[in-house]
Short mmCIF file of C-alpha atoms in Angstrom, two decimals:
data_model
loop_
_atom_site.label_atom_id
_atom_site.label_comp_id
_atom_site.label_asym_id
_atom_site.label_seq_id
_atom_site.Cartn_x
_atom_site.Cartn_y
_atom_site.Cartn_z
CA UNK A 1 143.91 78.77 110.09
CA UNK A 2 140.43 78.39 108.96
CA UNK A 3 139.88 79.39 105.30
CA UNK A 4 136.14 80.27 104.50
CA UNK A 5 135.44 81.31 100.76
CA UNK A 6 132.17 83.38 100.46
CA UNK A 7 130.69 84.66 97.30
CA UNK A 8 127.98 87.50 97.55
CA UNK A 9 126.76 89.07 94.33
CA UNK A 10 124.48 91.88 95.51
CA UNK A 11 124.23 94.37 98.10
CA UNK A 12 121.35 92.65 99.99
CA UNK A 13 123.67 89.59 100.04
CA UNK A 14 126.56 91.74 101.25
CA UNK A 15 124.53 92.47 104.35
CA UNK A 16 123.61 88.72 104.95
CA UNK A 17 127.37 88.09 104.40
CA UNK A 18 128.28 90.93 107.01
CA UNK A 19 126.00 89.39 109.70
CA UNK A 20 127.50 85.75 109.10
CA UNK A 21 130.94 86.54 109.38
CA UNK A 22 130.15 88.48 112.23
CA UNK A 23 128.59 85.16 113.76
CA UNK A 24 131.11 83.07 112.96
CA UNK A 25 133.90 85.17 114.55
CA UNK A 26 132.00 84.89 117.52
CA UNK A 27 131.11 81.65 117.52
CA UNK A 28 134.47 80.02 116.47
CA UNK A 29 136.71 82.40 118.83
CA UNK A 30 134.57 81.26 121.84
CA UNK A 31 135.14 77.42 120.91
CA UNK A 32 138.61 77.51 119.33
CA UNK A 33 141.95 79.79 119.11
CA UNK A 34 142.12 79.23 115.33
CA UNK A 35 142.19 82.58 113.29
CA UNK A 36 139.78 82.72 109.96
CA UNK A 37 140.28 84.04 106.69
CA UNK A 38 137.25 85.26 104.89
CA UNK A 39 137.83 85.73 100.88
CA UNK A 40 136.04 85.77 97.78
CA UNK A 41 133.51 87.85 96.15
CA UNK A 42 131.58 90.75 98.44
CA UNK A 43 130.60 94.35 99.20
CA UNK A 44 132.04 97.20 101.23
CA UNK A 45 129.99 95.71 104.39
CA UNK A 46 131.40 92.33 104.26
CA UNK A 47 134.93 93.95 103.79
CA UNK A 48 134.62 96.07 106.78
CA UNK A 49 134.67 92.86 108.86
CA UNK A 50 138.19 92.11 106.99
CA UNK A 51 136.76 89.99 104.08
CA UNK A 52 139.30 90.08 100.85
CA UNK A 53 137.04 90.88 98.07
CA UNK A 54 138.86 89.64 94.98
CA UNK A 55 136.55 90.95 92.33
CA UNK A 56 134.35 93.78 92.59
CA UNK A 57 130.65 92.84 93.59
CA UNK A 58 129.04 95.31 91.42
CA UNK A 59 130.67 92.94 88.40
CA UNK A 60 128.26 90.30 89.24
CA UNK A 61 125.30 92.06 90.22
CA UNK A 62 122.81 90.93 87.49
CA UNK A 63 119.16 90.74 87.07
CA UNK A 64 117.13 89.40 84.50
CA UNK A 65 117.97 87.46 81.27
CA UNK A 66 118.70 90.62 79.12
CA UNK A 67 121.08 92.30 81.80
CA UNK A 68 122.87 88.58 82.04
CA UNK A 69 123.14 88.12 78.11
CA UNK A 70 124.65 91.75 78.20
CA UNK A 71 127.29 90.77 80.36
CA UNK A 72 127.74 87.33 79.80
CA UNK A 73 131.66 87.86 78.72
CA UNK A 74 132.50 89.44 81.96
CA UNK A 75 130.21 87.01 83.84
CA UNK A 76 131.51 83.73 82.56
CA UNK A 77 135.45 85.39 83.03
CA UNK A 78 134.75 86.58 86.64
CA UNK A 79 133.44 82.69 87.27
CA UNK A 80 136.19 81.41 85.94
CA UNK A 81 138.64 83.43 88.07
CA UNK A 82 136.77 82.95 91.15
CA UNK A 83 136.35 79.15 90.56
CA UNK A 84 140.03 78.92 89.55
CA UNK A 85 141.12 80.51 92.98
CA UNK A 86 138.88 78.80 95.07
CA UNK A 87 140.34 75.43 93.77
CA UNK A 88 143.67 76.93 94.28
CA UNK A 89 143.35 78.10 97.69
CA UNK A 90 141.79 75.26 98.86
CA UNK A 91 139.01 76.57 101.61
CA UNK A 92 137.64 74.28 104.54
CA UNK A 93 134.06 75.86 103.60
CA UNK A 94 132.12 77.35 100.87
CA UNK A 95 129.30 79.66 101.48
CA UNK A 96 127.54 81.22 98.49
CA UNK A 97 125.07 83.99 99.03
CA UNK A 98 122.01 84.37 96.94
CA UNK A 99 122.77 85.21 93.14
CA UNK A 100 121.70 81.58 92.28
CA UNK A 101 122.43 81.92 88.52
CA UNK A 102 126.14 82.67 89.24
CA UNK A 103 126.46 81.04 92.63
CA UNK A 104 125.26 77.62 91.69
CA UNK A 105 127.60 77.50 88.38
CA UNK A 106 130.58 78.06 90.76
CA UNK A 107 129.27 75.22 92.97
CA UNK A 108 128.90 72.91 90.23
CA UNK A 109 132.19 73.81 88.71
CA UNK A 110 134.21 73.67 92.28
CA UNK A 111 132.43 70.44 93.40
CA UNK A 112 134.00 68.38 90.71
CA UNK A 113 137.43 69.35 91.95
CA UNK A 114 137.17 69.83 95.72
CA UNK A 115 134.23 67.28 96.17
CA UNK A 116 134.82 66.71 100.01
CA UNK A 117 134.60 70.33 100.73
CA UNK A 118 131.21 71.35 102.28
CA UNK A 119 129.25 73.85 100.22
CA UNK A 120 126.53 76.07 102.23
CA UNK A 121 124.16 78.16 100.21
CA UNK A 122 122.54 80.98 101.87
CA UNK A 123 118.95 82.02 100.79
CA UNK A 124 116.85 79.49 99.40
CA UNK A 125 116.11 79.95 95.57
CA UNK A 126 112.61 81.24 95.12
CA UNK A 127 111.48 77.69 94.22
CA UNK A 128 108.30 78.51 95.90
CA UNK A 129 108.00 81.60 92.79
CA UNK A 130 109.00 79.69 89.66
CA UNK A 131 111.11 77.18 88.58
CA UNK A 132 110.52 74.65 91.52
CA UNK A 133 112.33 71.82 89.76
CA UNK A 134 115.80 73.49 90.55
CA UNK A 135 115.79 72.34 94.14
CA UNK A 136 116.31 68.84 93.47
CA UNK A 137 118.99 69.58 91.06
CA UNK A 138 120.79 71.95 93.43
CA UNK A 139 121.24 68.80 95.71
CA UNK A 140 124.17 67.63 93.78
CA UNK A 141 126.48 70.57 94.48
CA UNK A 142 124.92 72.10 97.80
CA UNK A 143 125.07 70.34 101.01
CA UNK A 144 122.98 72.63 103.28
CA UNK A 145 120.69 75.83 102.68
CA UNK A 146 120.26 78.43 105.25
CA UNK A 147 116.84 79.43 104.72
CA UNK A 148 115.34 83.09 105.06
CA UNK A 149 111.79 82.21 105.36
CA UNK A 150 110.06 79.80 107.70
CA UNK A 151 108.22 77.77 105.08
CA UNK A 152 111.31 76.83 103.19
CA UNK A 153 112.93 73.98 105.37
CA UNK A 154 109.93 71.89 104.43
CA UNK A 155 110.34 72.62 100.75
CA UNK A 156 113.88 71.53 101.07
CA UNK A 157 113.21 68.48 103.27
CA UNK A 158 111.01 67.08 100.41
CA UNK A 159 113.90 67.07 98.45
CA UNK A 160 115.88 65.36 101.14
CA UNK A 161 118.20 68.59 101.49
CA UNK A 162 119.38 69.71 104.68
CA UNK A 163 118.01 73.06 105.41
CA UNK A 164 117.49 75.24 108.40
CA UNK A 165 115.23 78.55 108.93
CA UNK A 166 117.92 81.13 110.44
CA UNK A 167 115.52 84.43 109.87
CA UNK A 168 116.13 87.19 107.90
CA UNK A 169 118.85 89.51 108.91
CA UNK A 170 116.45 92.64 108.63
CA UNK A 171 114.67 91.31 111.88
CA UNK A 172 117.97 92.35 114.07
CA UNK A 173 118.81 95.60 112.38
CA UNK A 174 117.85 98.34 115.13
CA UNK A 175 115.93 101.43 114.68
CA UNK A 176 118.02 104.82 114.12
CA UNK A 177 118.26 106.92 117.30
CA UNK A 178 116.71 110.28 117.07
CA UNK A 179 120.33 111.86 116.87
CA UNK A 180 120.58 109.73 113.57
CA UNK A 181 117.74 111.05 112.12
CA UNK A 182 118.58 115.13 113.39
CA UNK A 183 121.91 114.23 111.41
CA UNK A 184 120.64 112.95 108.19
CA UNK A 185 118.14 115.93 107.98
CA UNK A 186 121.24 118.20 108.78
CA UNK A 187 123.13 116.77 105.89
CA UNK A 188 120.23 116.95 103.50
CA UNK A 189 119.86 120.49 104.81
CA UNK A 190 115.86 119.98 105.70
CA UNK A 191 114.22 121.14 108.74
CA UNK A 192 113.24 118.33 111.58
CA UNK A 193 109.54 118.81 110.55
CA UNK A 194 109.68 118.89 106.98
CA UNK A 195 107.68 115.63 105.74
CA UNK A 196 109.94 113.15 103.63
CA UNK A 197 109.31 110.60 100.92
CA UNK A 198 111.65 107.91 100.33
CA UNK A 199 112.46 107.03 96.54
CA UNK A 200 114.25 103.63 95.97
CA UNK A 201 114.44 102.83 92.01
CA UNK A 202 116.63 99.73 92.97
CA UNK A 203 120.25 98.64 93.61
CA UNK A 204 120.99 97.09 89.97
CA UNK A 205 121.66 99.16 86.93
CA UNK A 206 118.91 97.08 85.00
CA UNK A 207 116.27 98.40 87.74
CA UNK A 208 117.20 102.04 88.04
CA UNK A 209 116.78 102.10 84.38
CA UNK A 210 113.41 101.16 84.03
CA UNK A 211 112.03 102.28 87.22
CA UNK A 212 113.57 105.70 87.99
CA UNK A 213 112.27 107.58 85.15
CA UNK A 214 108.58 106.18 85.88
CA UNK A 215 109.35 107.35 89.81
CA UNK A 216 110.27 110.54 88.69
CA UNK A 217 107.26 111.17 86.61
CA UNK A 218 105.15 110.21 89.83
CA UNK A 219 107.12 112.70 91.87
CA UNK A 220 105.55 115.40 89.61
CA UNK A 221 101.86 114.20 90.43
CA UNK A 222 102.80 113.77 94.10
CA UNK A 223 104.37 117.00 94.59
CA UNK A 224 101.52 119.15 92.79
CA UNK A 225 99.06 118.01 95.51
CA UNK A 226 101.75 117.57 98.34
CA UNK A 227 103.66 120.86 97.96
CA UNK A 228 105.42 120.45 101.15
CA UNK A 229 106.69 117.21 100.80
CA UNK A 230 110.84 116.25 100.12
CA UNK A 231 111.78 113.77 97.87
CA UNK A 232 114.92 111.67 99.05
CA UNK A 233 116.88 109.09 96.90
CA UNK A 234 119.43 107.16 98.04
CA UNK A 235 121.86 105.72 95.73
CA UNK A 236 123.73 102.32 96.49
CA UNK A 237 127.01 101.61 95.55
CA UNK A 238 127.41 101.67 91.79
CA UNK A 239 124.07 103.47 91.03
CA UNK A 240 125.51 106.98 91.83
CA UNK A 241 126.00 108.26 88.45
CA UNK A 242 123.02 106.96 86.54
CA UNK A 243 120.90 108.46 89.60
CA UNK A 244 122.32 111.86 89.98
CA UNK A 245 122.66 112.32 86.17
CA UNK A 246 118.92 111.77 85.92
CA UNK A 247 117.98 113.53 88.88
CA UNK A 248 119.98 116.64 88.01
CA UNK A 249 118.04 117.11 84.55
CA UNK A 250 114.53 116.21 86.57
CA UNK A 251 115.56 119.03 88.85
CA UNK A 252 116.69 121.77 86.04
CA UNK A 253 113.16 120.93 84.41
CA UNK A 254 110.93 120.77 87.35
CA UNK A 255 112.58 122.69 90.05
CA UNK A 256 111.00 120.37 92.69
CA UNK A 257 112.80 119.09 95.62
CA UNK A 258 114.33 115.80 94.69
CA UNK A 259 117.64 115.27 97.28
CA UNK A 260 119.86 112.47 96.67
CA UNK A 261 123.00 110.80 99.03
CA UNK A 262 125.09 108.22 97.57
CA UNK A 263 127.55 105.33 99.05
CA UNK A 264 130.95 106.48 97.23
CA UNK A 265 130.48 110.01 98.94
CA UNK A 266 130.42 108.29 102.73
CA UNK A 267 133.59 107.64 104.68
CA UNK A 268 132.48 104.17 104.55
CA UNK A 269 129.48 101.48 104.00
CA UNK A 270 128.25 101.54 107.48
CA UNK A 271 127.53 105.29 107.13
CA UNK A 272 125.48 105.15 103.87
CA UNK A 273 123.61 102.09 105.95
CA UNK A 274 122.77 104.55 108.90
CA UNK A 275 122.07 107.35 106.32
CA UNK A 276 119.54 104.96 104.39
CA UNK A 277 117.64 103.69 107.45
CA UNK A 278 117.35 107.22 109.15
CA UNK A 279 115.80 108.06 105.96
CA UNK A 280 113.36 104.91 106.07
CA UNK A 281 112.47 105.55 109.74
CA UNK A 282 111.35 109.26 109.43
CA UNK A 283 109.84 108.99 105.79
CA UNK A 284 106.23 109.55 105.66
CA UNK A 285 105.68 107.09 102.94
CA UNK A 286 108.15 105.31 100.40
CA UNK A 287 107.75 104.24 96.70
CA UNK A 288 110.26 101.33 96.06
CA UNK A 289 111.17 98.66 93.15
CA UNK A 290 109.98 95.45 94.64
CA UNK A 291 112.71 93.87 96.26
CA UNK A 292 114.49 93.36 99.62
CA UNK A 293 114.12 96.75 100.21
CA UNK A 294 110.18 96.17 100.83
CA UNK A 295 111.40 94.20 104.29
CA UNK A 296 113.56 96.83 105.33
CA UNK A 297 110.83 99.60 104.84
CA UNK A 298 108.61 97.34 106.89
CA UNK A 299 111.50 96.73 109.66
CA UNK A 300 111.49 100.46 110.04
CA UNK A 301 107.94 101.15 109.79
CA UNK A 302 107.27 103.01 106.53
CA UNK A 303 104.08 102.70 104.75
CA UNK A 304 104.86 101.78 100.96
CA UNK A 305 103.89 101.59 97.38
CA UNK A 306 105.51 99.08 95.20
CA UNK A 307 106.23 99.40 91.47
CA UNK A 308 108.35 97.51 89.10
CA UNK A 309 109.22 97.59 85.54
CA UNK A 310 111.72 95.69 83.24
CA UNK A 311 112.90 94.64 79.99
CA UNK A 312 109.98 93.62 77.65
CA UNK A 313 111.44 90.25 77.40
CA UNK A 314 112.28 90.04 81.45
CA UNK A 315 108.43 90.46 82.16
CA UNK A 316 107.42 88.24 79.25
CA UNK A 317 109.55 85.67 80.92
CA UNK A 318 108.17 86.27 84.74
CA UNK A 319 104.76 86.15 83.54
CA UNK A 320 105.11 83.00 82.13
CA UNK A 321 107.00 81.24 84.66
CA UNK A 322 106.23 82.78 87.87
CA UNK A 323 103.94 80.64 90.42
CA UNK A 324 103.14 83.65 92.95
CA UNK A 325 100.52 86.21 92.61
CA UNK A 326 102.29 88.90 94.48
CA UNK A 327 105.71 90.27 94.01
CA UNK A 328 106.50 92.10 97.11
CA UNK A 329 107.76 89.75 100.13
CA UNK A 330 105.51 91.09 102.69
CA UNK A 331 102.28 89.95 100.80
CA UNK A 332 104.32 86.71 99.85
CA UNK A 333 105.07 85.58 103.01
CA UNK A 334 101.79 86.80 104.81
CA UNK A 335 99.64 85.62 102.26
CA UNK A 336 97.80 88.74 101.52
CA UNK A 337 97.66 91.66 99.28
CA UNK A 338 98.17 94.55 101.73
CA UNK A 339 100.68 96.09 99.93
CA UNK A 340 99.97 98.61 96.81
CA UNK A 341 101.92 97.21 93.85
CA UNK A 342 102.04 97.82 90.36
CA UNK A 343 104.07 95.42 88.00
CA UNK A 344 104.96 95.61 84.32
CA UNK A 345 102.22 97.70 82.21
CA UNK A 346 100.51 98.60 85.61
CA UNK A 347 103.49 100.48 86.87
CA UNK A 348 102.43 104.01 85.79
CA UNK A 349 102.90 107.15 87.38
CA UNK A 350 98.82 108.01 87.71
CA UNK A 351 98.56 104.50 89.60
CA UNK A 352 101.62 105.19 91.67
CA UNK A 353 100.31 108.32 92.56
CA UNK A 354 96.87 107.15 93.34
CA UNK A 355 98.21 104.48 95.57
CA UNK A 356 100.47 107.11 97.68
CA UNK A 357 97.56 109.63 97.86
CA UNK A 358 95.20 107.29 99.75
CA UNK A 359 97.85 106.52 102.03
CA UNK A 360 98.75 109.87 102.47
CA UNK A 361 95.15 111.11 103.18
CA UNK A 362 93.82 108.36 105.03
CA UNK A 363 95.85 107.02 108.64
CA UNK A 364 93.47 103.86 108.55
CA UNK A 365 95.04 102.70 105.33
CA UNK A 366 98.83 103.17 106.33
CA UNK A 367 97.78 101.84 110.04
CA UNK A 368 97.04 98.68 108.40
CA UNK A 369 99.51 98.13 106.22
CA UNK A 370 102.01 99.05 109.42
CA UNK A 371 100.32 96.41 111.43
CA UNK A 372 100.88 93.77 108.42
CA UNK A 373 104.63 94.51 108.21
CA UNK A 374 104.99 94.30 111.94
CA UNK A 375 103.60 90.67 111.45
CA UNK A 376 106.02 89.56 108.92
CA UNK A 377 108.83 91.16 110.66
CA UNK A 378 107.90 88.81 113.46
CA UNK A 379 107.38 85.77 111.74
CA UNK A 380 110.77 86.22 110.21
CA UNK A 381 112.69 85.90 113.73
CA UNK A 382 111.88 89.49 115.26
CA UNK A 383 112.56 88.98 119.00
CA UNK A 384 114.68 85.76 118.90
CA UNK A 385 118.52 85.08 118.53
CA UNK A 386 119.60 87.15 115.46
CA UNK A 387 119.94 85.70 112.22
CA UNK A 388 123.46 86.11 111.84
CA UNK A 389 124.13 84.20 115.01
CA UNK A 390 121.59 81.64 113.93
CA UNK A 391 123.11 81.44 110.70
CA UNK A 392 127.05 80.68 112.17
CA UNK A 393 125.46 78.10 114.56
CA UNK A 394 123.99 76.23 111.45
CA UNK A 395 127.26 76.74 109.32
#
């Protein structure tokens, strides 16, 4: 039995873990008769492939210093639990996925007891954006890095760290079929020709807390001009209550057509993913919190406007420490300013509305943005071997 411990701390990492597990299963079963046991921390997508999650993923899905400090006791408790389990289980391989604050602490603690067990980290920390000195330190407890972006292996080699560019898994995401889109619209109760706007306030409680109220106020402005537009908010696992409660209050006070669907009510995580990507594919435009979702929108060919608010102290730290001028991944990868983004104090309903209006009113604006998105998706590995398979080979 081949034992592989995987720790993934957030929904985007759940997707990475799913692709990697599938790739490893295929590769190992082609070369050996060994069975594989995948255990650790993961989400519903990984669990759908037989992964055993010992701790609920949402417990460690925290972002920003304030969110971490408010949950520090639970985070330290979960860190100790998974560390002790890992040492007792003695896996053949350890793979941590993103969530560097949690992952690297786990790796450091485990390395002391399991010094010969290889440790791989999937997703290079954003040393090109902030805290570049981290890369040198992690060489003490990470043996190999799987990089999502093509420029990252050169950064790792400068610090003598083994690293392969495996591509971003979003490039292997298939566009939904017409029947999937029809099913989405039927489920939502909207006509096939009704224009939709996807509203994406984030995948963490802290993100939703600060961004959803601003996005709802933006919806008011958009709805006053585009009276036939229907707004749809998908709620990832753990965000259902906060999103549904705020939307319910908003609907009662405004009467505006804001629809939601959530992961909890679905048969499984894959059904939610189909619904979400069907929404992206059929939406006329998206309003999104900065994060991995902008690449998902780019893959589905959706013009977008990006906004981001956080706790005051988080914003202050970001302003002091971040090296990049842009926050959205499309512009960072392409070195452009093609995606309208409004960060911190600039993330205001009126500014978001003006950017949305420009896209909806001028087809050339959306066409330029979609061309940029296609280029970035190609740079991330579209058209080549799937990132999950490339990651498995690298592992």
